[in-house]
PDB file of C-alpha atoms in Angstrom:
ATOM      1  CA  UNK N 536    -242.936 -71.600  21.539  1.00  0.00           C
ATOM      2  CA  UNK N 537    -239.690 -69.636  22.817  1.00  0.00           C
ATOM      3  CA  UNK N 538    -238.939 -66.447  21.424  1.00  0.00           C
ATOM      4  CA  UNK N 539    -235.248 -65.668  19.892  1.00  0.00           C
ATOM      5  CA  UNK N 540    -232.613 -66.422  22.624  1.00  0.00           C
ATOM      6  CA  UNK N 541    -229.706 -64.160  22.612  1.00  0.00           C
ATOM      7  CA  UNK N 542    -226.771 -64.542  24.936  1.00  0.00           C
ATOM      8  CA  UNK N 543    -224.995 -63.228  26.796  1.00  0.00           C
ATOM      9  CA  UNK N 544    -227.431 -60.212  27.998  1.00  0.00           C
ATOM     10  CA  UNK N 545    -224.406 -58.163  29.080  1.00  0.00           C
ATOM     11  CA  UNK N 546    -220.937 -58.249  27.950  1.00  0.00           C
ATOM     12  CA  UNK N 547    -217.909 -55.925  29.545  1.00  0.00           C
ATOM     13  CA  UNK N 548    -214.676 -56.210  28.120  1.00  0.00           C
ATOM     14  CA  UNK N 549    -211.571 -54.413  27.253  1.00  0.00           C
ATOM     15  CA  UNK N 550    -210.460 -53.070  23.982  1.00  0.00           C
ATOM     16  CA  UNK N 551    -208.671 -55.254  21.929  1.00  0.00           C
ATOM     17  CA  UNK N 552    -210.312 -58.444  22.975  1.00  0.00           C
ATOM     18  CA  UNK N 553    -212.526 -60.711  20.801  1.00  0.00           C
ATOM     19  CA  UNK N 554    -216.380 -60.550  21.571  1.00  0.00           C
ATOM     20  CA  UNK N 555    -218.918 -63.349  20.245  1.00  0.00           C
ATOM     21  CA  UNK N 556    -222.518 -62.741  20.342  1.00  0.00           C
ATOM     22  CA  UNK N 557    -224.821 -65.608  19.904  1.00  0.00           C
ATOM     23  CA  UNK N 558    -228.674 -66.035  18.579  1.00  0.00           C
ATOM     24  CA  UNK N 559    -231.204 -69.036  18.633  1.00  0.00           C
ATOM     25  CA  UNK N 560    -233.743 -68.195  16.170  1.00  0.00           C
ATOM     26  CA  UNK N 561    -237.492 -69.219  16.717  1.00  0.00           C
ATOM     27  CA  UNK N 562    -237.728 -72.438  15.213  1.00  0.00           C
ATOM     28  CA  UNK N 563    -238.797 -72.844  11.680  1.00  0.00           C
ATOM     29  CA  UNK N 564    -237.947 -69.105  10.751  1.00  0.00           C
ATOM     30  CA  UNK N 565    -236.360 -68.531   7.378  1.00  0.00           C
ATOM     31  CA  UNK N 566    -234.722 -65.207   8.061  1.00  0.00           C
ATOM     32  CA  UNK N 567    -232.370 -64.074  10.625  1.00  0.00           C
ATOM     33  CA  UNK N 568    -231.066 -60.523  11.161  1.00  0.00           C
ATOM     34  CA  UNK N 569    -228.589 -59.019  13.073  1.00  0.00           C
ATOM     35  CA  UNK N 570    -229.034 -55.371  14.330  1.00  0.00           C
ATOM     36  CA  UNK N 571    -227.105 -52.435  16.488  1.00  0.00           C
ATOM     37  CA  UNK N 572    -228.977 -49.896  18.269  1.00  0.00           C
ATOM     38  CA  UNK N 573    -226.992 -46.874  19.680  1.00  0.00           C
ATOM     39  CA  UNK N 574    -228.751 -43.407  20.880  1.00  0.00           C
ATOM     40  CA  UNK N 575    -226.855 -41.368  17.851  1.00  0.00           C
ATOM     41  CA  UNK N 576    -227.409 -44.128  15.126  1.00  0.00           C
ATOM     42  CA  UNK N 577    -230.573 -45.567  16.027  1.00  0.00           C
ATOM     43  CA  UNK N 578    -231.315 -49.195  14.810  1.00  0.00           C
ATOM     44  CA  UNK N 579    -229.031 -50.297  12.272  1.00  0.00           C
ATOM     45  CA  UNK N 580    -229.343 -53.511  10.203  1.00  0.00           C
ATOM     46  CA  UNK N 581    -225.866 -55.439  10.141  1.00  0.00           C
ATOM     47  CA  UNK N 582    -226.301 -58.474   8.219  1.00  0.00           C
ATOM     48  CA  UNK N 583    -229.305 -60.843   7.426  1.00  0.00           C
ATOM     49  CA  UNK N 584    -229.258 -64.748   6.485  1.00  0.00           C
ATOM     50  CA  UNK N 585    -232.049 -66.427   4.434  1.00  0.00           C
ATOM     51  CA  UNK N 586    -231.983 -70.273   5.142  1.00  0.00           C
ATOM     52  CA  UNK N 587    -228.502 -70.003   6.893  1.00  0.00           C
ATOM     53  CA  UNK N 588    -227.142 -68.018   3.733  1.00  0.00           C
ATOM     54  CA  UNK N 589    -225.866 -64.668   4.215  1.00  0.00           C
ATOM     55  CA  UNK N 590    -227.679 -62.405   1.927  1.00  0.00           C
ATOM     56  CA  UNK N 591    -226.656 -59.038   2.686  1.00  0.00           C
ATOM     57  CA  UNK N 592    -223.877 -57.916   4.708  1.00  0.00           C
ATOM     58  CA  UNK N 593    -223.432 -54.317   3.595  1.00  0.00           C
ATOM     59  CA  UNK N 594    -224.210 -52.872   7.060  1.00  0.00           C
ATOM     60  CA  UNK N 595    -221.461 -54.511   8.865  1.00  0.00           C
ATOM     61  CA  UNK N 596    -219.143 -51.563   9.673  1.00  0.00           C
ATOM     62  CA  UNK N 597    -215.724 -52.908   9.138  1.00  0.00           C
ATOM     63  CA  UNK N 598    -213.959 -56.276   8.545  1.00  0.00           C
ATOM     64  CA  UNK N 599    -213.607 -56.502  12.546  1.00  0.00           C
ATOM     65  CA  UNK N 600    -217.197 -57.665  12.092  1.00  0.00           C
ATOM     66  CA  UNK N 601    -217.968 -61.472  10.775  1.00  0.00           C
ATOM     67  CA  UNK N 602    -221.311 -62.980  11.389  1.00  0.00           C
ATOM     68  CA  UNK N 603    -221.986 -66.922  10.802  1.00  0.00           C
ATOM     69  CA  UNK N 604    -224.807 -69.044  10.617  1.00  0.00           C
ATOM     70  CA  UNK N 605    -223.756 -72.795  10.786  1.00  0.00           C
ATOM     71  CA  UNK N 606    -227.255 -74.155  11.047  1.00  0.00           C
ATOM     72  CA  UNK N 607    -230.840 -72.987  11.092  1.00  0.00           C
ATOM     73  CA  UNK N 608    -231.044 -72.666  15.100  1.00  0.00           C
ATOM     74  CA  UNK N 609    -227.712 -70.741  15.816  1.00  0.00           C
ATOM     75  CA  UNK N 610    -225.922 -67.745  14.538  1.00  0.00           C
ATOM     76  CA  UNK N 611    -223.030 -65.843  15.949  1.00  0.00           C
ATOM     77  CA  UNK N 612    -221.944 -62.374  15.494  1.00  0.00           C
ATOM     78  CA  UNK N 613    -218.199 -61.871  16.064  1.00  0.00           C
ATOM     79  CA  UNK N 614    -215.933 -58.606  16.892  1.00  0.00           C
ATOM     80  CA  UNK N 615    -212.339 -59.056  16.481  1.00  0.00           C
ATOM     81  CA  UNK N 616    -210.555 -56.997  17.882  1.00  0.00           C
ATOM     82  CA  UNK N 617    -213.233 -54.984  19.895  1.00  0.00           C
ATOM     83  CA  UNK N 618    -212.924 -51.014  20.084  1.00  0.00           C
ATOM     84  CA  UNK N 619    -215.088 -48.670  22.416  1.00  0.00           C
ATOM     85  CA  UNK N 620    -216.929 -47.366  19.551  1.00  0.00           C
ATOM     86  CA  UNK N 621    -218.446 -50.715  19.208  1.00  0.00           C
ATOM     87  CA  UNK N 622    -220.424 -50.314  22.480  1.00  0.00           C
ATOM     88  CA  UNK N 623    -224.246 -50.997  21.655  1.00  0.00           C
ATOM     89  CA  UNK N 624    -226.954 -52.922  21.998  1.00  0.00           C
ATOM     90  CA  UNK N 625    -226.718 -55.881  19.340  1.00  0.00           C
ATOM     91  CA  UNK N 626    -230.227 -57.670  18.584  1.00  0.00           C
ATOM     92  CA  UNK N 627    -230.897 -60.732  16.777  1.00  0.00           C
ATOM     93  CA  UNK N 628    -234.360 -61.020  15.023  1.00  0.00           C
ATOM     94  CA  UNK N 629    -235.930 -63.634  12.837  1.00  0.00           C
ATOM     95  CA  UNK N 630    -239.028 -63.538  10.541  1.00  0.00           C
ATOM     96  CA  UNK N 631    -240.963 -66.762   8.727  1.00  0.00           C
ATOM     97  CA  UNK N 632    -241.078 -67.029   5.033  1.00  0.00           C
ATOM     98  CA  UNK N 633    -240.820 -63.824   3.504  1.00  0.00           C
ATOM     99  CA  UNK N 634    -238.299 -60.896   4.033  1.00  0.00           C
ATOM    100  CA  UNK N 635    -241.318 -58.339   4.270  1.00  0.00           C
ATOM    101  CA  UNK N 636    -242.928 -60.087   7.109  1.00  0.00           C
ATOM    102  CA  UNK N 637    -243.081 -59.278  11.006  1.00  0.00           C
ATOM    103  CA  UNK N 638    -239.850 -59.748  12.785  1.00  0.00           C
ATOM    104  CA  UNK N 639    -239.490 -61.271  16.006  1.00  0.00           C
ATOM    105  CA  UNK N 640    -236.571 -59.754  18.271  1.00  0.00           C
ATOM    106  CA  UNK N 641    -234.501 -60.940  20.991  1.00  0.00           C
ATOM    107  CA  UNK N 642    -233.961 -59.125  24.324  1.00  0.00           C
ATOM    108  CA  UNK N 643    -230.382 -58.026  22.764  1.00  0.00           C
ATOM    109  CA  UNK N 644    -226.710 -58.284  24.050  1.00  0.00           C
ATOM    110  CA  UNK N 645    -225.652 -55.110  25.808  1.00  0.00           C
ATOM    111  CA  UNK N 646    -222.274 -54.434  24.951  1.00  0.00           C
ATOM    112  CA  UNK N 647    -219.644 -52.543  26.565  1.00  0.00           C
ATOM    113  CA  UNK N 648    -216.031 -52.003  25.293  1.00  0.00           C
ATOM    114  CA  UNK N 649    -214.074 -50.251  27.944  1.00  0.00           C
TER     115      UNK N 649
ATOM    116  CA  UNK G1139    -232.393 -42.168   3.695  1.00  0.00           C
ATOM    117  CA  UNK G1140    -235.097 -44.532   3.179  1.00  0.00           C
ATOM    118  CA  UNK G1141    -236.169 -45.029   6.984  1.00  0.00           C
ATOM    119  CA  UNK G1142    -239.414 -43.713   7.988  1.00  0.00           C
ATOM    120  CA  UNK G1143    -239.695 -40.790  10.074  1.00  0.00           C
ATOM    121  CA  UNK G1144    -241.682 -40.535  13.205  1.00  0.00           C
ATOM    122  CA  UNK G1145    -243.148 -37.476  14.466  1.00  0.00           C
ATOM    123  CA  UNK G1146    -243.178 -36.477  17.340  1.00  0.00           C
ATOM    124  CA  UNK G1147    -239.756 -37.443  18.633  1.00  0.00           C
ATOM    125  CA  UNK G1148    -241.121 -37.532  22.130  1.00  0.00           C
ATOM    126  CA  UNK G1149    -244.760 -37.393  23.594  1.00  0.00           C
ATOM    127  CA  UNK G1150    -245.918 -37.120  26.985  1.00  0.00           C
ATOM    128  CA  UNK G1151    -249.432 -37.732  28.108  1.00  0.00           C
ATOM    129  CA  UNK G1152    -251.843 -38.305  30.989  1.00  0.00           C
ATOM    130  CA  UNK G1153    -253.044 -41.762  31.313  1.00  0.00           C
ATOM    131  CA  UNK G1154    -256.481 -42.153  29.726  1.00  0.00           C
ATOM    132  CA  UNK G1155    -255.823 -39.862  26.958  1.00  0.00           C
ATOM    133  CA  UNK G1156    -254.928 -40.954  23.607  1.00  0.00           C
ATOM    134  CA  UNK G1157    -251.854 -40.920  21.815  1.00  0.00           C
ATOM    135  CA  UNK G1158    -251.020 -40.472  18.143  1.00  0.00           C
ATOM    136  CA  UNK G1159    -247.879 -40.888  16.454  1.00  0.00           C
ATOM    137  CA  UNK G1160    -247.259 -40.118  12.790  1.00  0.00           C
ATOM    138  CA  UNK G1161    -244.680 -41.784  10.261  1.00  0.00           C
ATOM    139  CA  UNK G1162    -243.589 -40.614   6.840  1.00  0.00           C
ATOM    140  CA  UNK G1163    -241.777 -42.407   4.214  1.00  0.00           C
ATOM    141  CA  UNK G1164    -240.167 -41.895   0.840  1.00  0.00           C
ATOM    142  CA  UNK G1165    -241.391 -43.985  -2.022  1.00  0.00           C
ATOM    143  CA  UNK G1166    -244.122 -46.622  -2.517  1.00  0.00           C
ATOM    144  CA  UNK G1167    -244.256 -49.454  -0.044  1.00  0.00           C
ATOM    145  CA  UNK G1168    -245.438 -53.123  -0.029  1.00  0.00           C
ATOM    146  CA  UNK G1169    -246.238 -52.802   3.781  1.00  0.00           C
ATOM    147  CA  UNK G1170    -245.304 -50.909   6.855  1.00  0.00           C
ATOM    148  CA  UNK G1171    -245.046 -52.039  10.167  1.00  0.00           C
ATOM    149  CA  UNK G1172    -245.174 -50.707  13.569  1.00  0.00           C
ATOM    150  CA  UNK G1173    -242.998 -51.835  16.585  1.00  0.00           C
ATOM    151  CA  UNK G1174    -242.763 -51.127  20.326  1.00  0.00           C
ATOM    152  CA  UNK G1175    -239.762 -51.219  22.340  1.00  0.00           C
ATOM    153  CA  UNK G1176    -239.851 -51.110  26.249  1.00  0.00           C
ATOM    154  CA  UNK G1177    -236.742 -50.072  27.953  1.00  0.00           C
ATOM    155  CA  UNK G1178    -234.104 -52.623  28.175  1.00  0.00           C
ATOM    156  CA  UNK G1179    -236.116 -54.959  25.597  1.00  0.00           C
ATOM    157  CA  UNK G1180    -236.408 -55.854  22.133  1.00  0.00           C
ATOM    158  CA  UNK G1181    -238.557 -54.764  19.833  1.00  0.00           C
ATOM    159  CA  UNK G1182    -242.209 -56.225  19.411  1.00  0.00           C
ATOM    160  CA  UNK G1183    -244.396 -56.200  16.664  1.00  0.00           C
ATOM    161  CA  UNK G1184    -247.623 -54.729  16.701  1.00  0.00           C
ATOM    162  CA  UNK G1185    -249.151 -54.125  13.573  1.00  0.00           C
ATOM    163  CA  UNK G1186    -248.665 -54.952   9.910  1.00  0.00           C
ATOM    164  CA  UNK G1187    -250.777 -52.943   7.236  1.00  0.00           C
ATOM    165  CA  UNK G1188    -250.369 -53.566   3.539  1.00  0.00           C
ATOM    166  CA  UNK G1189    -250.298 -50.781   0.938  1.00  0.00           C
ATOM    167  CA  UNK G1190    -253.986 -51.784  -0.293  1.00  0.00           C
ATOM    168  CA  UNK G1191    -255.289 -51.232   3.075  1.00  0.00           C
ATOM    169  CA  UNK G1192    -256.345 -48.104   4.956  1.00  0.00           C
ATOM    170  CA  UNK G1193    -256.936 -48.809   8.371  1.00  0.00           C
ATOM    171  CA  UNK G1194    -256.339 -51.758  10.646  1.00  0.00           C
ATOM    172  CA  UNK G1195    -257.360 -52.527  14.381  1.00  0.00           C
ATOM    173  CA  UNK G1196    -255.884 -54.500  17.206  1.00  0.00           C
ATOM    174  CA  UNK G1197    -256.919 -53.890  20.698  1.00  0.00           C
ATOM    175  CA  UNK G1198    -256.654 -50.153  21.705  1.00  0.00           C
ATOM    176  CA  UNK G1199    -254.330 -49.746  18.636  1.00  0.00           C
ATOM    177  CA  UNK G1200    -255.377 -48.196  15.333  1.00  0.00           C
ATOM    178  CA  UNK G1201    -253.147 -47.568  12.146  1.00  0.00           C
ATOM    179  CA  UNK G1202    -254.065 -45.720   9.226  1.00  0.00           C
ATOM    180  CA  UNK G1203    -252.160 -45.550   6.075  1.00  0.00           C
ATOM    181  CA  UNK G1204    -252.464 -42.848   3.388  1.00  0.00           C
ATOM    182  CA  UNK G1205    -250.371 -43.993   0.447  1.00  0.00           C
ATOM    183  CA  UNK G1206    -251.085 -40.538  -1.526  1.00  0.00           C
ATOM    184  CA  UNK G1207    -249.365 -38.526   1.193  1.00  0.00           C
ATOM    185  CA  UNK G1208    -246.706 -41.710   1.826  1.00  0.00           C
ATOM    186  CA  UNK G1209    -247.859 -41.477   5.716  1.00  0.00           C
ATOM    187  CA  UNK G1210    -249.243 -43.665   8.461  1.00  0.00           C
ATOM    188  CA  UNK G1211    -250.383 -42.862  11.940  1.00  0.00           C
ATOM    189  CA  UNK G1212    -250.512 -45.284  15.157  1.00  0.00           C
ATOM    190  CA  UNK G1213    -253.017 -44.306  17.571  1.00  0.00           C
ATOM    191  CA  UNK G1214    -253.079 -45.800  21.125  1.00  0.00           C
ATOM    192  CA  UNK G1215    -256.719 -44.808  22.653  1.00  0.00           C
ATOM    193  CA  UNK G1216    -257.115 -44.775  26.617  1.00  0.00           C
ATOM    194  CA  UNK G1217    -253.416 -45.054  27.054  1.00  0.00           C
ATOM    195  CA  UNK G1218    -251.744 -46.565  30.281  1.00  0.00           C
ATOM    196  CA  UNK G1219    -248.631 -46.353  31.973  1.00  0.00           C
ATOM    197  CA  UNK G1220    -247.490 -49.614  30.640  1.00  0.00           C
ATOM    198  CA  UNK G1221    -247.682 -47.986  27.185  1.00  0.00           C
ATOM    199  CA  UNK G1222    -244.672 -45.969  28.061  1.00  0.00           C
ATOM    200  CA  UNK G1223    -242.274 -47.219  25.449  1.00  0.00           C
ATOM    201  CA  UNK G1224    -240.562 -46.473  22.498  1.00  0.00           C
ATOM    202  CA  UNK G1225    -242.610 -46.803  18.884  1.00  0.00           C
ATOM    203  CA  UNK G1226    -241.237 -47.317  15.617  1.00  0.00           C
ATOM    204  CA  UNK G1227    -242.209 -47.561  12.054  1.00  0.00           C
ATOM    205  CA  UNK G1228    -240.841 -49.551   9.506  1.00  0.00           C
ATOM    206  CA  UNK G1229    -241.773 -49.023   5.872  1.00  0.00           C
ATOM    207  CA  UNK G1230    -241.040 -52.138   3.397  1.00  0.00           C
ATOM    208  CA  UNK G1231    -240.481 -50.634   0.152  1.00  0.00           C
ATOM    209  CA  UNK G1232    -241.629 -51.982  -3.149  1.00  0.00           C
ATOM    210  CA  UNK G1233    -238.851 -53.668  -4.843  1.00  0.00           C
ATOM    211  CA  UNK G1234    -236.837 -53.519  -1.583  1.00  0.00           C
ATOM    212  CA  UNK G1235    -234.941 -56.314   0.272  1.00  0.00           C
ATOM    213  CA  UNK G1236    -235.245 -55.199   3.772  1.00  0.00           C
ATOM    214  CA  UNK G1237    -237.451 -53.286   6.489  1.00  0.00           C
ATOM    215  CA  UNK G1238    -236.001 -49.783   7.571  1.00  0.00           C
ATOM    216  CA  UNK G1239    -236.665 -48.878  11.153  1.00  0.00           C
ATOM    217  CA  UNK G1240    -237.186 -44.899  11.870  1.00  0.00           C
ATOM    218  CA  UNK G1241    -235.622 -43.550  14.771  1.00  0.00           C
ATOM    219  CA  UNK G1242    -238.805 -43.928  16.741  1.00  0.00           C
ATOM    220  CA  UNK G1243    -241.317 -41.983  19.266  1.00  0.00           C
ATOM    221  CA  UNK G1244    -240.688 -41.789  23.035  1.00  0.00           C
ATOM    222  CA  UNK G1245    -244.142 -42.392  24.665  1.00  0.00           C
ATOM    223  CA  UNK G1246    -244.421 -41.377  28.059  1.00  0.00           C
ATOM    224  CA  UNK G1247    -247.451 -41.929  29.737  1.00  0.00           C
ATOM    225  CA  UNK G1248    -248.209 -40.578  33.257  1.00  0.00           C
ATOM    226  CA  UNK G1249    -250.244 -42.249  35.976  1.00  0.00           C
TER     227      UNK G1249
END
């Protein structure tokens, strides 16, 4: 089975532009997580979904960030407008059945905002 | 912060040596997980140890858990250059709703 698939792998854009990151979780997984990783702050949980429903978005830094999961096989993380401090690697992960089970990570999107 | 804290922050060893990484956490846990991250890649799950378990093995990996000390350790035996990566512990606290990742230990294995 294919793992978690994220696109694009790299994104470079100018400040103020809208950025959309995409994720396809592993088929059959019930939970989907969005993380952000930086040298300064480490790995931060932004939001997670259970059966396509957002459960906890307390990690979303600002209203400029939004996430959706329209169906079980697709999720997006959108930043509008983007700022240089949003530069980071964004990971999507999914897990099966329970929130405390192992998470399977994609290889991330490296985002650079100029 | 509720995240696990890994120690040391960085570790450099020769190929063939054993590598030990430690993790301390705050309160009672449901389970504790260890992950590896190679440069430029996502995290990969290594081992999950439940609160009622004391030791688990997977190949060259051995994880121990001491709930009285609120600590866990990851031992990699006979290390290889390919083990060079960052290693994260992630406790899931009792009554919690998310796994909390620590800052990680960066392991460098010299060939």
